XYZ file of C-alpha atoms in Angstrom:
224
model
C 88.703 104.791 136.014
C 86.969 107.799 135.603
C 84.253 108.018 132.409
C 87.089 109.929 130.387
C 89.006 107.248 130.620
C 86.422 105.046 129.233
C 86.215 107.246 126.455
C 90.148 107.031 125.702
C 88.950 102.684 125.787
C 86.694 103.087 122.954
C 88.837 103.583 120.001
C 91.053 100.127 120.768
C 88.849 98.082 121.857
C 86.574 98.630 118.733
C 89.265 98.331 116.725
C 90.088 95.027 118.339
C 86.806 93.684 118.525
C 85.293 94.641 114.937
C 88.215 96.146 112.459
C 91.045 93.373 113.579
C 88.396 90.541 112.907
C 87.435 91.924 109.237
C 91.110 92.340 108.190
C 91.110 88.850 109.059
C 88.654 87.523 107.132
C 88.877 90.232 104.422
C 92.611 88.970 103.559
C 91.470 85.733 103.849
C 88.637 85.955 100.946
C 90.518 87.986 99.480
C 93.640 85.623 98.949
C 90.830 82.539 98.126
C 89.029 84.913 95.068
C 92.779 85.381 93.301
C 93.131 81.986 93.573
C 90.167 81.032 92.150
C 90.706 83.480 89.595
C 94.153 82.784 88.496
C 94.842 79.242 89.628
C 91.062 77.896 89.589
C 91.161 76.425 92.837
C 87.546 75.304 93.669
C 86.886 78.289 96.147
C 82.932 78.696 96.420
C 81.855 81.287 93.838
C 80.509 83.755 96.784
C 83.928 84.372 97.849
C 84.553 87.412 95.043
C 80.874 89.083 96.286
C 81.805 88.162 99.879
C 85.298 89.814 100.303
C 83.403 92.827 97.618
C 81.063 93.130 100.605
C 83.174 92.478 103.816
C 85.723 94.906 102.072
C 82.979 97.942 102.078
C 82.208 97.155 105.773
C 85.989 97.390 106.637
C 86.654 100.670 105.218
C 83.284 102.163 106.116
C 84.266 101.256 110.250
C 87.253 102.208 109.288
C 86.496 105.702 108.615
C 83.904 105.474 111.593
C 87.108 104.398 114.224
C 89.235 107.209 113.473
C 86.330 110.016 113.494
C 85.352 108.456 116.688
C 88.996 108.804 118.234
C 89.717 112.200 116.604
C 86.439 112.918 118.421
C 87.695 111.692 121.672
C 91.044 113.375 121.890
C 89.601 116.633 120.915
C 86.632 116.604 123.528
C 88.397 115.444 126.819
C 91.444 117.021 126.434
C 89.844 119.671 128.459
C 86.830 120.889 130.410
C 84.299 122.575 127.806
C 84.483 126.215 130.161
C 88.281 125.794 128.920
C 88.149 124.262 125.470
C 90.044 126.980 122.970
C 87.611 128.571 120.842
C 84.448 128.071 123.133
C 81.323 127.172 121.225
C 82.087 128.836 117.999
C 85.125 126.789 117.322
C 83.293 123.514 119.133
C 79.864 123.853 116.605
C 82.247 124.330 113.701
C 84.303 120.800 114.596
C 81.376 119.130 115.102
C 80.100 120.408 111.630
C 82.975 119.043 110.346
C 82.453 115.789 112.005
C 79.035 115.159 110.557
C 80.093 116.254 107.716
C 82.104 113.395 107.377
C 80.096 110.918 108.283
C 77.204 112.361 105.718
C 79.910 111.996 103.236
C 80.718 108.418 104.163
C 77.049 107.238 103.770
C 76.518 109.569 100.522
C 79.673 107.623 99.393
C 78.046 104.341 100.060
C 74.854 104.508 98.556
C 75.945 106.880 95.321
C 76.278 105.307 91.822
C 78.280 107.496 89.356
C 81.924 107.226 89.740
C 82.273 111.296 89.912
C 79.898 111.510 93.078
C 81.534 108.787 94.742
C 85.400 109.995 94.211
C 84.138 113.711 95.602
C 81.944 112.200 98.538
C 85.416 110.028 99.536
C 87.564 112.953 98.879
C 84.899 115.051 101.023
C 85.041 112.460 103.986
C 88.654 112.013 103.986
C 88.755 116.074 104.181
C 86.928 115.731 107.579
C 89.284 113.398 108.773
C 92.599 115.603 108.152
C 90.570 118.667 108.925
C 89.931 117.124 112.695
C 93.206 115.058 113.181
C 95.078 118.715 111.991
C 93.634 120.318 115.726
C 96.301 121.371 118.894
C 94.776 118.698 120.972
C 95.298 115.643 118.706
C 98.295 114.067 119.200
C 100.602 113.832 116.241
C 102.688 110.931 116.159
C 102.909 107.973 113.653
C 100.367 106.145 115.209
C 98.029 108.940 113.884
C 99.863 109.829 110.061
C 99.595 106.023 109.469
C 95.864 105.907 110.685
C 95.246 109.072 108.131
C 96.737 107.069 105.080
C 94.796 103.761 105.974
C 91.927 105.626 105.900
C 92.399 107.784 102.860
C 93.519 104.024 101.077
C 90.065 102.888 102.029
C 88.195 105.581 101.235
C 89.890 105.395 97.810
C 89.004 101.665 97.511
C 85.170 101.912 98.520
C 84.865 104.681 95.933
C 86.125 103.013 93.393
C 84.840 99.678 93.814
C 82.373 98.986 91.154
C 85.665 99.925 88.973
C 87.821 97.517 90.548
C 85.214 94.577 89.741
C 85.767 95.313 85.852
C 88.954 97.070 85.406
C 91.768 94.628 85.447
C 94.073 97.695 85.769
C 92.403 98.958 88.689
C 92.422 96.066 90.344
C 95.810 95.214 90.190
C 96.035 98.709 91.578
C 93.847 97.658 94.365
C 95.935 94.831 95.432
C 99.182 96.914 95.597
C 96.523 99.739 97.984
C 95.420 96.642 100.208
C 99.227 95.162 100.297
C 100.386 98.977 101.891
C 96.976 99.006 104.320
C 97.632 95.547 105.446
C 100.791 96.345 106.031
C 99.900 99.513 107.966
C 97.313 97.939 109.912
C 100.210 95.969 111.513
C 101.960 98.958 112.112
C 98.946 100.469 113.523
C 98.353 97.638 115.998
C 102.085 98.032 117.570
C 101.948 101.672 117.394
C 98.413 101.617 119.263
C 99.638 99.337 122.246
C 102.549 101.304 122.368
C 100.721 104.715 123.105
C 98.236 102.983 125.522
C 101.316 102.494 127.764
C 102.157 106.220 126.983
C 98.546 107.559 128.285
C 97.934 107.967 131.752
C 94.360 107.652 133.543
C 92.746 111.200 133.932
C 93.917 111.849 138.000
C 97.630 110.413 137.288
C 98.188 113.347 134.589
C 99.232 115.686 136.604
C 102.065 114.053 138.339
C 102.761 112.013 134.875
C 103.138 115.265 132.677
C 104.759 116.936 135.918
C 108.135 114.536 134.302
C 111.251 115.517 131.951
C 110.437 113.032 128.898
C 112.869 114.350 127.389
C 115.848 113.421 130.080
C 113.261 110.777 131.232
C 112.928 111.733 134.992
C 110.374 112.865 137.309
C 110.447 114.992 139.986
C 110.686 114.136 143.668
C 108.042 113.063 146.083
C 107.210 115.395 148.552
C 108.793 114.819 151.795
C 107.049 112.226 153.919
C 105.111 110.933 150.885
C 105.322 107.077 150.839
């Protein structure tokens, strides 16, 4: 495996080594503060502020993941002599990237609701603005990834909202009900276009094939 290839590892193994794991044990506070709230079971009393503060981190590396594989797919699809654009159009991506991420920890650390819902709408921007590029590929691994995010994004903005308004947060339960479910379909879509991506020196024989009709052309004579 070349270091490109490495690169293409990143994204999934993060996501199964940090975002998988605070799903987990986001869902899992999560499901022990409602039923402390609404059928008093003895939960500890940390488990609201815990699941409050797991729940930031989630959508936060969130956020993080798919700027990091937008970033990916966009750099190595090909040498920088032959990237489209040349360094104009490169500077202005990454502008867009950091831009993003500024956002993100803007969003974090800002108190009124206004700045918060702009720095989120701001971030999310970065994220369609990047994933909207020739050399990210479009399929539903990637629109569901884009919604997930946005649903986050939404949630972390409004969260000191969520803590008082019972409105909201029914309306944040029906938001993490659609993410959870979309992290599922994230996970199967994700394994499923691992198998799809070849390593860097196989590409040319690989996208050499019909994927429409689903063959590939002949070996050379001789070839064994």
């Amino acid at each position: 495996m070349t270091a490109v290839d490495w690169l293409w590892l990143l994204h999934p193994a993060l996501a199964v080594v940090i975002i998988y794991p605070l799903i987990g044990m986001v869902l899992r506070l999560a499901w022990q503060t409602r039923q402390r709230r609404v059928n008093k079971v003895k939960h500890p009393a940390v488990v609201g502020h815990d699941h409050s503060q797991l729940g930031r981190w989630l959508a936060a590396s969130v956020q993080c993941l798919v700027l990091i594989a937008l970033a990916v797919a966009i750099g190595s699809k090909v040498p920088l002599a032959e990237f489209s654009g040349g360094i104009g159009r490169a500077g202005l991506l990454v502008l867009v990237l950091l831009g993003s991420v500024a956002s993100l920890v803007a969003l974090w650390f800002s108190q009124a609701l206004s700045l918060r819902l702009v720095f989120a709408l701001i971030s999310w921007a970065g994220v369609l603005g990047l994933g909207a590029q020739p050399e990210v590929w479009k399929q539903d691994h990637y629109w569901s990834g884009v919604v997930v995010t946005g649903l986050m994004l939404c949630s972390l903005a409004l969260r000191p909202e969520i803590l008082r308004d019972l409105r909201l947060r029914r309306l944040h339960i029906t938001f993490s009900v659609l993410a959870a479910a979309l992290f599922v379909v994230q996970g199967i879509t994700g394994s499923r276009d691992l198998l799809e991506i070849p390593l860097s020196w196989q590409k040319p024989a690989v996208y050499a094939c019909d994927f429409e009709a689903k063959v590939c052309p002949a070996p050379p004579q001789g070839a064994s």
